[in-house]
Short mmCIF file of C-alpha atoms in Angstrom, two decimals:
data_model
loop_
_atom_site.label_atom_id
_atom_site.label_comp_id
_atom_site.label_asym_id
_atom_site.label_seq_id
_atom_site.Cartn_x
_atom_site.Cartn_y
_atom_site.Cartn_z
CA MET E 1 0.00 0.00 0.00
CA ALA E 2 1.35 3.35 -0.96
CA LYS E 3 2.10 5.77 1.79
CA GLN E 4 -0.22 8.76 1.74
CA ARG E 5 0.93 12.07 3.01
CA ASN E 6 -1.49 13.99 5.19
CA ASP E 7 -0.69 17.44 3.88
CA TYR E 8 -0.32 16.39 0.31
CA GLU E 9 -1.97 19.59 -0.86
CA ASN E 10 0.83 21.63 0.66
CA SER E 11 3.79 19.54 -0.48
CA TRP E 12 6.09 20.88 -3.14
CA PHE E 13 4.70 19.04 -6.17
CA PRO E 14 1.06 20.22 -5.99
CA ARG E 15 2.31 23.70 -5.22
CA LEU E 16 4.46 23.57 -8.34
CA GLN E 17 1.48 22.32 -10.34
CA ARG E 18 -0.70 25.17 -9.07
CA TRP E 19 1.99 27.66 -9.80
CA ILE E 20 2.32 26.38 -13.37
CA ALA E 21 -1.48 26.33 -13.82
CA GLN E 22 -1.64 29.99 -12.80
CA GLY E 23 0.76 30.86 -15.54
CA GLY E 24 3.86 30.90 -13.41
CA THR E 25 3.55 34.54 -12.49
CA ARG E 26 1.80 34.85 -9.20
CA LEU E 27 3.56 34.27 -5.93
CA SER E 28 1.85 32.51 -3.10
CA ASP E 29 -0.06 34.68 -0.62
CA GLN E 30 2.46 34.18 2.13
CA MET E 31 5.35 35.31 -0.01
CA THR E 32 3.48 38.43 -1.05
CA GLU E 33 2.80 39.22 2.56
CA GLU E 34 6.45 38.82 3.47
CA LEU E 35 7.44 41.07 0.64
CA SER E 36 4.99 43.78 1.60
CA GLU E 37 6.04 43.61 5.27
CA ALA E 38 9.62 43.97 4.31
CA SER E 39 8.89 46.88 2.06
CA ASP E 40 7.00 48.58 4.86
CA ALA E 41 9.83 48.31 7.34
CA HIS E 42 12.69 49.06 5.02
CA ARG E 43 11.19 51.78 2.93
CA VAL E 44 13.14 54.72 4.28
CA LEU E 45 16.41 54.37 6.15
CA SER E 46 18.20 57.46 7.21
CA ALA E 47 22.00 57.56 7.46
CA GLU E 48 21.68 57.66 11.25
CA ASP E 49 19.67 54.47 11.31
CA VAL E 50 22.23 52.69 9.19
CA ALA E 51 25.11 53.84 11.35
CA ARG E 52 23.36 52.84 14.56
CA ARG E 53 22.53 49.44 13.20
CA GLU E 54 26.10 48.85 12.10
CA VAL E 55 27.43 49.80 15.50
CA GLU E 56 24.94 47.47 17.16
CA GLN E 57 25.97 44.64 14.91
CA ALA E 58 29.65 45.22 15.55
CA VAL E 59 29.10 45.27 19.33
CA HIS E 60 27.10 42.08 19.10
CA GLN E 61 29.83 40.44 17.07
CA LEU E 62 32.46 41.44 19.60
CA GLU E 63 30.36 40.05 22.44
CA ILE E 64 30.04 36.72 20.67
CA GLN E 65 33.76 36.60 20.04
CA GLU E 66 34.60 37.38 23.65
CA HIS E 67 32.18 34.77 24.86
CA GLU E 68 33.72 32.15 22.57
CA ALA E 69 37.24 33.07 23.61
CA ALA E 70 36.28 32.75 27.28
CA LEU E 71 34.68 29.37 26.67
CA TYR E 72 37.73 28.21 24.76
CA GLU E 73 40.08 29.40 27.49
CA ARG E 74 38.01 27.64 30.13
CA ALA E 75 38.06 24.42 28.14
CA HIS E 76 41.84 24.71 27.84
CA GLN E 77 42.33 25.43 31.51
CA TRP E 78 40.16 22.47 32.40
CA GLY E 79 42.23 20.31 30.07
CA ARG E 80 45.42 21.48 31.76
CA THR E 81 44.44 20.88 35.33
CA LYS E 82 41.80 18.63 36.78
CA GLY E 83 40.28 17.29 33.61
CA ALA E 84 43.61 16.33 32.19
CA LYS E 85 44.48 14.25 35.22
CA LEU E 86 41.09 12.55 35.24
CA ILE E 87 41.14 11.77 31.56
CA ARG E 88 44.72 10.56 31.69
CA ALA E 89 44.05 8.22 34.58
CA PHE E 90 40.95 6.90 32.85
CA TYR E 91 42.88 6.48 29.61
CA ALA E 92 45.77 4.68 31.31
CA VAL E 93 43.42 2.25 33.04
CA LEU E 94 41.61 1.56 29.79
CA ALA E 95 44.87 1.14 27.87
CA VAL E 96 46.28 -1.34 30.37
CA LEU E 97 43.01 -3.27 30.44
CA MET E 98 42.95 -3.44 26.67
CA CYS E 99 46.57 -4.57 26.42
CA VAL E 100 46.08 -7.23 29.08
CA SER E 101 43.01 -8.57 27.30
CA VAL E 102 44.83 -8.61 23.95
CA ILE E 103 47.72 -10.51 25.52
CA ALA E 104 45.31 -12.94 27.17
CA VAL E 105 43.55 -13.68 23.89
CA LEU E 106 46.84 -14.16 22.05
CA LEU E 107 48.28 -16.37 24.79
CA THR E 108 45.18 -18.56 24.62
CA THR E 109 45.83 -18.94 20.93
CA VAL E 110 49.48 -19.78 21.56
CA SER E 111 48.50 -22.47 24.04
CA ASN E 112 46.46 -24.08 21.29
CA LEU E 113 49.24 -23.97 18.69
CA PRO E 114 51.19 -27.11 17.86
CA SER E 115 54.21 -27.49 20.10
CA PHE E 116 57.38 -25.55 19.39
CA GLY E 117 59.87 -27.17 17.04
CA GLY E 118 57.84 -30.31 16.46
CA GLU E 119 58.63 -32.20 13.29
CA ASN E 120 55.05 -32.85 12.28
CA ASN E 121 53.82 -29.26 12.58
CA PRO E 122 51.65 -28.10 9.69
CA ILE E 123 54.19 -25.44 8.82
CA ASN E 124 56.67 -28.17 7.91
CA ASN E 125 54.73 -29.20 4.83
CA GLU E 126 55.42 -30.15 1.25
CA VAL E 127 56.30 -26.57 0.21
CA SER E 128 59.40 -26.35 2.36
CA GLN E 129 60.19 -29.98 1.53
CA ARG E 130 60.17 -29.14 -2.15
CA TYR E 131 62.39 -26.11 -1.60
CA ILE E 132 64.88 -28.25 0.26
CA GLU E 133 64.84 -31.22 -2.12
CA LYS E 134 64.60 -29.54 -5.50
CA GLY E 135 66.01 -26.09 -4.68
CA LEU E 136 69.55 -26.78 -5.79
CA GLN E 137 68.43 -28.48 -8.98
CA GLU E 138 65.91 -25.80 -9.97
CA THR E 139 67.69 -22.60 -8.97
CA GLY E 140 71.31 -23.68 -9.03
CA ALA E 141 71.97 -21.93 -5.72
CA VAL E 142 73.81 -23.82 -2.99
CA ASN E 143 72.28 -21.45 -0.43
CA ILE E 144 68.63 -22.50 -0.31
CA VAL E 145 67.54 -19.21 1.26
CA ALA E 146 68.99 -17.25 -1.66
CA GLY E 147 67.28 -19.61 -4.07
CA MET E 148 63.99 -19.06 -2.31
CA ILE E 149 64.00 -15.28 -1.95
CA LEU E 150 65.57 -14.51 -5.32
CA ASP E 151 64.10 -17.22 -7.52
CA TYR E 152 60.89 -18.77 -6.24
CA ARG E 153 59.84 -15.60 -4.47
CA ALA E 154 61.74 -12.99 -6.46
CA PHE E 155 58.63 -10.88 -6.81
CA ASP E 156 58.41 -10.52 -3.04
CA THR E 157 62.03 -9.37 -2.87
CA LEU E 158 61.41 -6.84 -5.62
CA GLY E 159 58.60 -5.43 -3.48
CA GLU E 160 60.88 -5.27 -0.47
CA SER E 161 63.54 -3.36 -2.40
CA HIS E 162 60.86 -0.94 -3.48
CA VAL E 163 59.69 -0.53 0.11
CA LEU E 164 63.23 0.55 1.00
CA PHE E 165 63.49 2.90 -1.94
CA ILE E 166 60.10 4.47 -1.26
CA ALA E 167 60.96 4.89 2.42
CA ALA E 168 64.17 6.69 1.44
CA CYS E 169 62.19 8.93 -0.92
CA ALA E 170 59.63 9.72 1.78
CA VAL E 171 62.33 10.56 4.32
CA MET E 172 63.94 12.77 1.69
CA ILE E 173 60.66 14.60 1.10
CA LEU E 174 60.19 15.11 4.83
CA LEU E 175 63.70 16.05 5.89
CA ARG E 176 65.44 17.61 2.91
CA LEU E 177 66.07 21.30 3.44
CA SER E 178 64.91 23.83 0.92
CA ASP E 179 67.24 25.34 -1.64
CA SER E 180 67.71 29.06 -1.87
CA GLY E 181 67.18 28.93 -5.62
CA ASP E 182 70.63 30.33 -6.31
CA PRO E 183 73.14 27.48 -6.76
CA ARG E 184 76.07 29.57 -5.49
CA GLN E 185 74.33 30.62 -2.28
CA LEU E 186 73.13 28.35 0.52
CA SER E 187 69.70 28.94 2.00
CA ARG E 188 69.43 30.03 5.64
CA GLU E 189 68.17 26.58 6.73
CA ARG E 190 71.14 24.93 5.08
CA MET E 191 73.65 27.27 6.70
CA GLU E 192 72.11 26.57 10.11
CA ALA E 193 72.29 22.83 9.46
CA GLU E 194 75.96 23.13 8.47
CA ALA E 195 76.71 25.11 11.63
CA ASN E 196 74.91 22.53 13.80
CA ASP E 197 76.76 19.73 12.06
CA ARG E 198 80.09 21.42 12.71
CA LEU E 199 79.15 21.87 16.36
CA TYR E 200 77.77 18.48 17.26
CA GLU E 201 79.60 15.99 15.06
CA PRO E 202 83.26 14.97 15.30
CA LYS E 203 85.55 16.82 12.92
CA ASN E 204 89.00 15.61 11.99
CA ASP E 205 89.25 13.29 14.96
CA ILE E 206 92.68 11.74 14.46
CA ILE E 207 91.92 8.46 16.27
CA LEU E 208 88.71 7.94 14.34
CA GLN E 209 90.44 8.76 11.06
CA ARG E 210 93.31 6.31 11.63
CA VAL E 211 90.97 3.49 12.64
CA ALA E 212 88.58 4.23 9.79
CA GLY E 213 91.48 4.27 7.35
CA ILE E 214 92.24 0.67 8.28
CA LEU E 215 88.68 -0.55 8.80
CA VAL E 216 86.73 1.00 5.92
CA PRO E 217 88.50 -0.94 3.12
CA ILE E 218 88.10 -4.19 5.07
CA ILE E 219 84.42 -3.51 5.73
CA MET E 220 83.84 -2.69 2.08
CA LEU E 221 85.64 -5.82 0.92
CA PHE E 222 83.68 -7.93 3.36
CA GLY E 223 80.44 -6.36 2.16
CA VAL E 224 81.31 -7.11 -1.45
CA TYR E 225 82.23 -10.67 -0.46
CA VAL E 226 78.91 -11.19 1.30
CA LEU E 227 77.13 -9.70 -1.69
CA PHE E 228 78.88 -11.89 -4.27
CA ASN E 229 78.71 -14.99 -2.14
CA GLY E 230 74.98 -14.83 -1.47
CA HIS E 231 74.11 -17.86 -3.59
CA LEU E 232 76.93 -19.97 -2.18
CA GLY E 233 76.67 -19.38 1.54
CA PRO E 234 74.99 -17.26 4.18
CA GLY E 235 74.64 -13.68 3.05
CA GLY E 236 73.08 -11.98 0.10
CA GLY E 237 71.85 -8.61 -1.02
CA PHE E 238 70.28 -7.33 2.17
CA SER E 239 73.11 -8.24 4.53
CA GLY E 240 75.88 -7.29 2.10
CA GLY E 241 74.19 -3.99 1.33
CA ALA E 242 73.82 -3.24 5.02
CA VAL E 243 77.56 -3.92 5.57
CA ILE E 244 78.55 -1.64 2.68
CA GLY E 245 76.19 1.07 3.95
CA ALA E 246 77.77 0.83 7.40
CA GLY E 247 81.21 1.21 5.82
CA LEU E 248 80.06 4.34 3.97
CA ILE E 249 78.65 5.79 7.21
CA LEU E 250 81.91 5.13 9.08
CA TYR E 251 83.86 6.83 6.29
CA LEU E 252 81.50 9.82 6.46
CA ASN E 253 81.89 10.07 10.23
CA ALA E 254 85.66 10.01 10.04
CA TYR E 255 86.33 12.29 7.10
CA GLY E 256 83.22 14.49 6.86
CA PHE E 257 80.86 15.43 4.08
CA ALA E 258 83.58 17.03 1.97
CA ALA E 259 85.20 13.61 1.47
CA THR E 260 82.05 11.62 0.71
CA GLU E 261 80.55 14.24 -1.58
CA ARG E 262 83.38 13.57 -4.01
CA PHE E 263 81.79 10.26 -4.93
CA PHE E 264 78.34 10.07 -3.34
CA THR E 265 75.78 12.82 -3.78
CA ILE E 266 72.05 12.78 -4.25
CA LYS E 267 72.63 12.28 -7.97
CA THR E 268 74.57 9.09 -7.28
CA PHE E 269 71.79 7.89 -5.03
CA ARG E 270 69.19 8.52 -7.70
CA ALA E 271 71.18 6.91 -10.49
CA VAL E 272 72.27 3.82 -8.55
CA SER E 273 68.84 3.13 -7.06
CA PHE E 274 67.09 3.64 -10.35
CA ILE E 275 69.48 1.45 -12.34
CA ALA E 276 69.43 -1.33 -9.74
CA LEU E 277 65.64 -1.41 -9.38
CA ALA E 278 65.05 -1.16 -13.12
CA PHE E 279 67.56 -3.94 -13.79
CA TYR E 280 65.91 -6.15 -11.17
CA ALA E 281 62.41 -5.54 -12.55
CA LEU E 282 63.43 -6.05 -16.19
CA ALA E 283 65.59 -9.13 -15.61
CA LYS E 284 63.02 -10.83 -13.45
CA SER E 285 60.17 -9.93 -15.81
CA TYR E 286 62.12 -11.52 -18.65
CA SER E 287 62.79 -14.64 -16.62
CA PHE E 288 59.18 -14.91 -15.43
CA PHE E 289 57.90 -14.38 -18.97
CA CYS E 290 60.13 -17.10 -20.38
CA GLY E 291 59.33 -19.47 -17.54
CA ALA E 292 55.59 -18.99 -17.80
CA ASN E 293 55.56 -19.54 -21.56
CA HIS E 294 58.00 -22.47 -21.53
CA LEU E 295 60.55 -20.61 -23.60
CA ASN E 296 64.27 -21.06 -23.35
CA SER E 297 65.45 -17.95 -21.54
CA GLY E 298 69.11 -18.55 -22.33
CA ILE E 299 70.09 -18.10 -18.68
CA GLY E 300 72.11 -21.14 -17.72
CA LEU E 301 72.31 -22.37 -14.16
CA GLY E 302 76.01 -23.23 -14.38
CA THR E 303 77.85 -25.57 -12.03
CA PRO E 304 76.52 -25.33 -8.48
CA GLY E 305 79.22 -23.89 -6.25
CA ASP E 306 80.85 -21.70 -8.90
CA ILE E 307 80.79 -17.95 -8.41
CA PHE E 308 79.11 -17.48 -11.81
CA SER E 309 76.31 -19.92 -11.39
CA SER E 310 72.65 -20.17 -10.46
CA GLY E 311 71.36 -17.92 -13.22
CA LEU E 312 70.24 -14.45 -12.24
CA ILE E 313 70.62 -14.78 -8.48
CA LEU E 314 74.10 -13.24 -8.33
CA TYR E 315 73.09 -10.18 -10.37
CA LEU E 316 69.84 -9.73 -8.47
CA ASN E 317 71.80 -9.92 -5.22
CA ILE E 318 74.09 -7.15 -6.44
CA ALA E 319 71.13 -5.00 -7.44
CA VAL E 320 69.40 -5.47 -4.08
CA GLY E 321 72.68 -4.83 -2.25
CA MET E 322 73.21 -1.52 -4.07
CA VAL E 323 69.70 -0.35 -3.21
CA VAL E 324 70.14 -1.34 0.44
CA ALA E 325 73.55 0.33 0.77
CA CYS E 326 72.31 3.56 -0.83
CA THR E 327 69.21 3.60 1.36
CA MET E 328 71.12 3.05 4.60
CA TYR E 329 73.55 5.83 3.75
CA ALA E 330 70.69 8.11 2.67
CA PHE E 331 68.82 7.55 5.94
CA TYR E 332 71.91 8.45 7.92
CA THR E 333 72.82 11.60 6.02
CA LEU E 334 69.23 12.83 5.87
CA PHE E 335 68.75 12.46 9.60
CA ARG E 336 72.08 14.08 10.33
CA LYS E 337 72.12 17.07 8.03
CA GLY E 338 68.97 17.07 5.96
CA ASP E 339 70.88 16.58 2.75
CA MET E 340 73.15 14.08 1.05
CA MET N 1 46.86 -24.22 28.85
CA GLY N 2 48.73 -27.42 28.20
CA ASN N 3 50.85 -26.19 25.35
CA LEU N 4 51.63 -22.74 26.74
CA PHE N 5 54.86 -23.80 28.45
CA ASN N 6 55.85 -25.97 25.52
CA ASN N 7 55.44 -22.97 23.25
CA TYR N 8 57.46 -20.71 25.50
CA GLU N 9 59.08 -18.88 22.56
CA GLU N 10 55.78 -17.91 21.04
CA ALA N 11 54.46 -16.95 24.46
CA CYS N 12 57.53 -14.74 24.92
CA ALA N 13 56.90 -13.11 21.56
CA ILE N 14 53.29 -12.41 22.51
CA ILE N 15 54.27 -10.88 25.86
CA LEU N 16 56.86 -8.71 24.12
CA PHE N 17 54.17 -7.63 21.69
CA GLY N 18 51.95 -6.70 24.60
CA ILE N 19 54.69 -4.69 26.28
CA GLY N 20 55.30 -2.83 23.03
CA PHE N 21 51.59 -2.17 22.62
CA THR N 22 51.30 -0.84 26.16
CA THR N 23 54.29 1.44 25.57
CA LEU N 24 52.66 2.69 22.40
CA LEU N 25 49.44 3.53 24.23
CA LEU N 26 50.72 4.85 27.55
CA HIS N 27 53.65 7.12 26.69
CA ARG N 28 53.09 10.62 25.44
CA ASN N 29 56.61 11.03 24.10
CA MET N 30 56.74 10.29 20.38
CA ILE N 31 60.18 8.66 20.49
CA LYS N 32 58.99 6.25 23.18
CA LYS N 33 55.95 5.47 21.07
CA ILE N 34 58.25 4.60 18.17
CA ILE N 35 60.31 2.38 20.46
CA GLY N 36 57.12 0.57 21.45
CA PHE N 37 56.21 0.13 17.82
CA SER N 38 59.63 -1.35 17.02
CA MET N 39 59.20 -3.77 19.92
CA MET N 40 55.91 -4.94 18.43
CA ASP N 41 57.68 -5.38 15.09
CA SER N 42 60.46 -7.47 16.57
CA ALA N 43 57.98 -9.55 18.55
CA ILE N 44 56.22 -10.49 15.34
CA TYR N 45 59.51 -11.52 13.72
CA LEU N 46 60.38 -13.56 16.79
CA PHE N 47 56.99 -15.24 16.54
CA LEU N 48 57.45 -16.02 12.84
CA ALA N 49 60.97 -17.29 13.40
CA ALA N 50 59.78 -19.50 16.24
CA LYS N 51 56.97 -20.87 14.10
CA GLY N 52 59.25 -21.64 11.16
CA TYR N 53 61.97 -23.07 13.37
CA ILE N 54 62.39 -26.22 11.31
CA ALA N 55 61.90 -24.74 7.88
CA GLY N 56 64.54 -22.08 8.60
CA ARG N 57 63.46 -18.74 7.21
CA LYS N 58 65.03 -15.35 6.93
CA ALA N 59 63.76 -12.52 9.11
CA PRO N 60 62.26 -9.74 6.97
CA ILE N 61 63.99 -6.82 8.67
CA VAL N 62 63.65 -4.45 5.71
CA VAL N 63 60.10 -3.29 6.25
CA SER N 64 60.77 -2.62 9.91
CA VAL N 65 63.77 -0.40 9.12
CA SER N 66 61.77 1.56 6.57
CA VAL N 67 58.81 2.09 8.87
CA THR N 68 61.03 3.20 11.75
CA ALA N 69 62.91 5.63 9.50
CA LEU N 70 59.67 7.10 8.22
CA MET N 71 58.22 7.56 11.70
CA LEU N 72 61.42 9.17 12.97
CA ALA N 73 61.46 11.53 9.99
CA LEU N 74 57.89 12.60 10.75
CA THR N 75 58.86 13.12 14.39
CA VAL N 76 61.79 15.31 13.39
CA ARG N 77 59.45 17.43 11.29
CA LEU N 78 56.96 17.74 14.14
CA TYR N 79 59.73 18.71 16.56
CA ARG N 80 61.03 21.37 14.22
CA ARG N 81 57.55 22.83 13.95
CA TYR N 82 56.33 22.64 17.57
CA HIS N 83 59.57 22.25 19.61
CA THR N 84 58.18 19.43 21.72
CA LEU N 85 57.86 15.66 21.52
CA ASP N 86 54.77 15.45 23.74
CA ILE N 87 51.91 14.36 21.51
CA ASP N 88 49.23 16.05 23.65
CA GLU N 89 51.14 19.32 23.58
CA ILE N 90 51.48 19.06 19.79
CA THR N 91 47.76 18.39 19.37
CA MET N 92 46.85 21.32 21.59
CA GLN N 93 49.13 23.70 19.73
CA ALA N 94 47.77 22.51 16.40
CA ARG N 95 44.17 23.04 17.59
CA ARG N 96 44.98 26.50 18.87
CA GLU N 97 46.47 27.37 15.50
CA GLU N 98 43.34 26.15 13.78
CA ALA N 99 41.04 28.17 16.02
#
């Protein structure tokens, strides 16, 4: 049954119909009345009237503003004193209660999980068995972990490298100081940052420089070794890149920005990250495409155990390592000085 | 409850997670909040590592590093703007500016 409105005659549609039927010229009686009333009251306004009315309005406005300011101030005072304490206590109790209940729920779940380290746990299923049994044969990598993260799950590692790169970009957006526009002149922010850097960071510390002079080459070599050895033993792109980044940071700490800016500026960061990520994406796309369509990709697996073996894994490790090293160094310099 | 003491590593991870969560909620200092968040992160990795104990996996540290760096960068910006690390103070100042 359709719903019937009680005052259908006065709703907008019949009124529109009536208005159209009357030729669309006449206003309703009420509107005419309003108009005539208004015209009566506002017919003649002297300059005095206008001025008085404006003053009244201004006073009224001021009163409203004062009232609001007082209310706001009171609310703030309340928040600073008694109310703040009350709310904080209430909030702390609630927070602790919530955390305890979350922990209780999770611990109940843990008590129902299969026991720790058991051989027949569901996590120890045919997937990991296949990785262990066929990993060497299918990827050519002696290190099963490298075979997993850079061959079976290479897409996941590509995403992780991008997470790092995007994080570095975001930190750069947030922390990089503005340029003055003139390349020869530093902006005020930059000069302040330089002054702070000179004040708080070690400059030309002879002990640090001697030790760094011995350690940095060794650290770099070790990083390169870990990077190149990722498919043969423990290591790989992430760890090797982190070691190289640490070496760069030590060098920067010992010799200052003047020394590192000779070979590592923001342009280097951009170029290296871009080339590494693009190479990773292109190489892995090619390999995925060939694999999915049963084409011969022309990438041999080589002899397991050789340095040039296991297909793309070595090159992908190098690409990931370069991204990681650049990102670590970028994080450090951006947090320290706001520039690279 | 039977398996709780057998699964002591997972239980440890969960308790660490809870401590991190409480830190995140209770402290008003942004840096301490970030520390709590990192603790929650590590607890999850500990949990995953404990679960995959036989399979032997690699801990995905990358995302954690990125998230921490991003949060610290935001904190540095906030400190430069408001000269405080207290989140209530920052909110109040921001509201006052809006009003």
